[in-house]
XYZ file of C-alpha atoms in Angstrom:
236
model
C 26.438 -2.792 -2.317
C 25.313 -5.086 0.477
C 21.863 -5.187 0.555
C 20.044 -4.117 3.939
C 16.282 -4.263 2.803
C 14.218 -7.370 3.406
C 10.767 -7.924 1.604
C 7.989 -10.515 1.510
C 4.924 -11.180 0.029
C 2.925 -13.629 1.072
C -0.721 -14.720 -0.601
C -2.246 -17.609 1.042
C -3.757 -20.800 -0.720
C -7.655 -20.679 -0.748
C -7.719 -23.927 0.491
C -5.136 -22.763 3.426
C -6.192 -22.437 6.850
C -4.770 -18.835 7.021
C -6.400 -17.702 3.561
C -8.666 -15.165 6.113
C -6.072 -13.513 7.310
C -5.084 -12.080 3.973
C -2.114 -11.257 1.861
C 0.472 -9.954 3.491
C 3.377 -7.463 1.959
C 6.403 -6.164 4.067
C 8.845 -3.850 3.694
C 12.250 -3.351 5.608
C 15.168 -1.398 5.440
C 18.193 -2.609 8.035
C 20.610 0.131 9.421
C 23.392 -0.240 11.512
C 25.868 -1.111 9.231
C 25.839 -3.550 6.572
C 25.709 -7.315 8.372
C 23.552 -5.958 11.535
C 21.263 -3.695 9.018
C 20.524 -7.244 7.070
C 19.985 -9.097 9.941
C 17.567 -6.497 11.426
C 15.444 -6.280 8.347
C 15.547 -10.087 8.053
C 14.530 -10.818 11.374
C 11.667 -8.446 11.305
C 9.921 -9.682 8.350
C 10.584 -13.693 8.944
C 8.846 -13.057 12.880
C 6.025 -10.666 11.400
C 5.013 -13.460 8.606
C 5.231 -15.758 11.457
C 3.814 -14.156 14.251
C 1.009 -12.819 12.037
C -0.286 -15.956 10.856
C 0.171 -18.017 14.033
C -1.882 -15.186 16.114
C -5.153 -16.177 17.735
C -6.022 -12.365 17.423
C -8.809 -11.812 15.363
C -8.562 -8.288 14.709
C -6.423 -7.610 12.215
C -4.715 -4.644 13.094
C -4.000 -6.100 16.880
C -2.140 -9.191 15.263
C -0.121 -7.214 12.824
C 0.825 -4.984 15.903
C 1.409 -7.798 18.081
C 3.880 -9.359 14.897
C 5.664 -6.003 14.937
C 6.346 -5.559 18.775
C 7.407 -9.302 18.693
C 10.001 -8.861 16.150
C 11.083 -5.303 17.531
C 11.510 -7.460 21.028
C 13.532 -10.044 18.958
C 15.613 -7.415 17.048
C 16.475 -5.425 20.256
C 17.587 -8.635 22.673
C 19.781 -9.285 19.812
C 21.664 -6.201 19.305
C 21.887 -6.117 23.242
C 23.186 -9.528 23.240
C 25.915 -9.494 20.120
C 28.176 -6.997 20.490
C 28.691 -7.165 16.457
C 25.165 -6.003 16.009
C 25.033 -3.255 18.695
C 22.975 -0.450 17.266
C 21.106 -2.270 14.819
C 17.432 -1.128 13.590
C 15.007 -1.521 11.045
C 12.356 0.513 9.049
C 9.323 -1.680 8.689
C 5.992 -1.229 6.630
C 3.618 -3.867 6.483
C 0.486 -3.964 4.374
C -2.268 -6.672 4.751
C -5.018 -6.865 1.983
C -8.239 -8.065 2.595
C -11.306 -7.569 0.642
C -12.121 -4.057 1.081
C -9.637 -2.783 2.901
C -5.502 -2.742 3.347
C -4.574 -2.442 7.348
C -1.085 -0.789 7.157
C 1.429 -1.059 10.249
C 4.385 1.395 9.959
C 7.781 2.323 11.485
C 10.446 4.694 10.087
C 10.671 6.050 6.515
C 9.692 3.039 4.483
C 6.272 3.907 2.570
C 2.854 2.755 1.774
C 1.340 4.272 -1.264
C -2.240 3.757 -2.953
C -2.436 3.956 -6.814
C -6.021 4.299 -8.209
C -7.568 5.568 -10.998
C -4.262 6.924 -12.249
C -3.622 8.817 -8.817
C -0.710 8.127 -6.331
C -1.409 9.079 -2.356
C 1.330 8.588 -0.129
C -0.638 6.750 3.224
C 2.126 6.713 5.557
C 3.742 9.676 7.179
C 8.079 9.194 7.352
C 9.221 9.149 10.953
C 12.463 11.519 10.100
C 13.585 14.397 11.732
C 13.282 16.327 7.991
C 9.460 15.247 7.973
C 8.652 16.975 10.972
C 10.258 20.194 9.749
C 8.802 20.098 6.560
C 5.246 19.683 8.679
C 6.336 22.154 10.925
C 7.053 24.533 8.126
C 10.803 25.228 8.775
C 11.765 23.325 5.634
C 10.111 23.297 2.513
C 9.189 19.559 0.485
C 11.548 20.613 -2.521
C 14.584 21.733 0.180
C 14.134 18.685 1.887
C 14.857 16.172 -0.941
C 18.568 17.202 -0.787
C 18.796 18.096 2.893
C 21.768 16.750 5.259
C 19.144 15.607 7.630
C 16.920 13.463 5.313
C 17.980 10.043 6.386
C 17.789 10.542 10.199
C 14.849 8.887 11.327
C 13.020 9.054 14.369
C 11.684 5.611 15.086
C 12.776 2.619 14.132
C 12.403 -1.522 15.224
C 14.781 -2.892 17.579
C 16.444 0.387 18.880
C 14.082 0.329 21.962
C 12.048 -2.517 23.795
C 8.686 -1.172 22.631
C 7.501 0.781 19.756
C 4.455 2.377 18.810
C 4.040 2.136 14.899
C 1.454 3.822 13.390
C -1.751 2.090 11.975
C -4.054 3.178 8.732
C -6.824 1.182 7.623
C -7.035 2.364 3.842
C -10.146 1.196 1.417
C -9.326 -0.647 -1.255
C -11.764 -1.061 -4.154
C -11.337 -3.071 -7.723
C -7.876 -1.731 -9.428
C -6.471 -0.059 -6.533
C -2.479 -0.716 -6.215
C -0.876 -1.081 -2.947
C 3.001 0.079 -3.281
C 5.290 -0.321 -0.375
C 8.670 0.888 -0.689
C 12.107 1.500 1.063
C 13.841 4.896 0.866
C 16.045 3.806 -1.931
C 13.606 4.517 -4.910
C 11.477 7.618 -3.254
C 14.478 9.347 -2.599
C 15.656 9.268 -6.816
C 12.253 9.072 -8.364
C 9.655 11.669 -7.435
C 5.962 10.474 -6.858
C 4.728 11.721 -10.675
C 7.698 9.457 -12.081
C 6.107 6.451 -9.909
C 2.378 7.554 -10.920
C 3.338 7.810 -15.002
C 5.110 4.546 -14.824
C 2.393 2.577 -12.666
C -0.078 4.304 -15.261
C 1.543 3.030 -18.779
C 2.978 0.061 -17.727
C 2.128 -3.768 -16.649
C 2.912 -3.948 -12.867
C 5.964 -6.480 -13.217
C 7.699 -3.781 -16.003
C 6.719 -0.560 -13.910
C 8.841 -2.566 -10.947
C 11.704 -2.935 -13.139
C 11.487 0.372 -14.885
C 11.429 2.098 -11.958
C 14.597 0.249 -10.216
C 16.213 0.909 -13.513
C 15.409 4.293 -13.018
C 16.839 5.015 -9.722
C 19.838 3.051 -10.541
C 20.276 5.490 -13.400
C 20.426 8.066 -11.050
C 23.238 7.296 -8.140
C 20.801 4.409 -6.586
C 23.311 4.508 -3.567
C 21.028 2.548 -1.363
C 19.174 -0.846 -1.694
C 15.959 -0.025 -3.527
C 12.930 -2.557 -2.617
C 9.014 -1.858 -4.037
C 6.427 -4.532 -3.704
C 3.209 -3.696 -5.478
C -0.216 -5.344 -5.636
C -2.966 -5.091 -7.655
C -6.544 -5.743 -6.003
C -7.960 -8.626 -7.348
C -5.425 -10.075 -9.394
C -2.581 -11.799 -8.210
C 0.328 -10.148 -6.408
C 3.187 -9.221 -8.640
C 6.549 -8.049 -7.568
């Protein structure tokens, strides 16, 4: 199947002038048809990388938001100018890892989690109709997993000329793992399974195992997940 997900991991060398800007992880899951979805998600990760690392803004969150706005504008204009790409958009979740914090900017329904001392915590809120219904108490979490509306997103990058992404500051300590993933993973593998796998295997094997599990269960959507452990090298 066509992969409409794009991802990126940038670990600047210590000698690199941009090293102070931290490690960047981005996951984007494109919508709008195979070609358009891939263009949207690829544009998102490339522009976020370029704008974030070249930004003169010293506040990490503001620099990352600036990068999101820039990517959004590009996708929006490209869709407007090219009718084969009309309607394209993408989810996007990015994390900048610094010494004691992860700064996360997020729009759509890809997710960021933190894994600490065997406990997995979802950090981001899905911008979906189904999540609004769950929060409002009209649909249970269990029913939400197979609900017909579960794939409808309320906010995405590229569908409007401006976006209002969520921003999270998350403390990180030694051995914490930050995980980003597209809905292709969490819609088929639940949080307990993710946490049990990450707990019991080295990161690289955990990723392979979870993606294999999602594929065995139908893997009908693209599956992307990134794991980065604090104070060790980034692993994908």
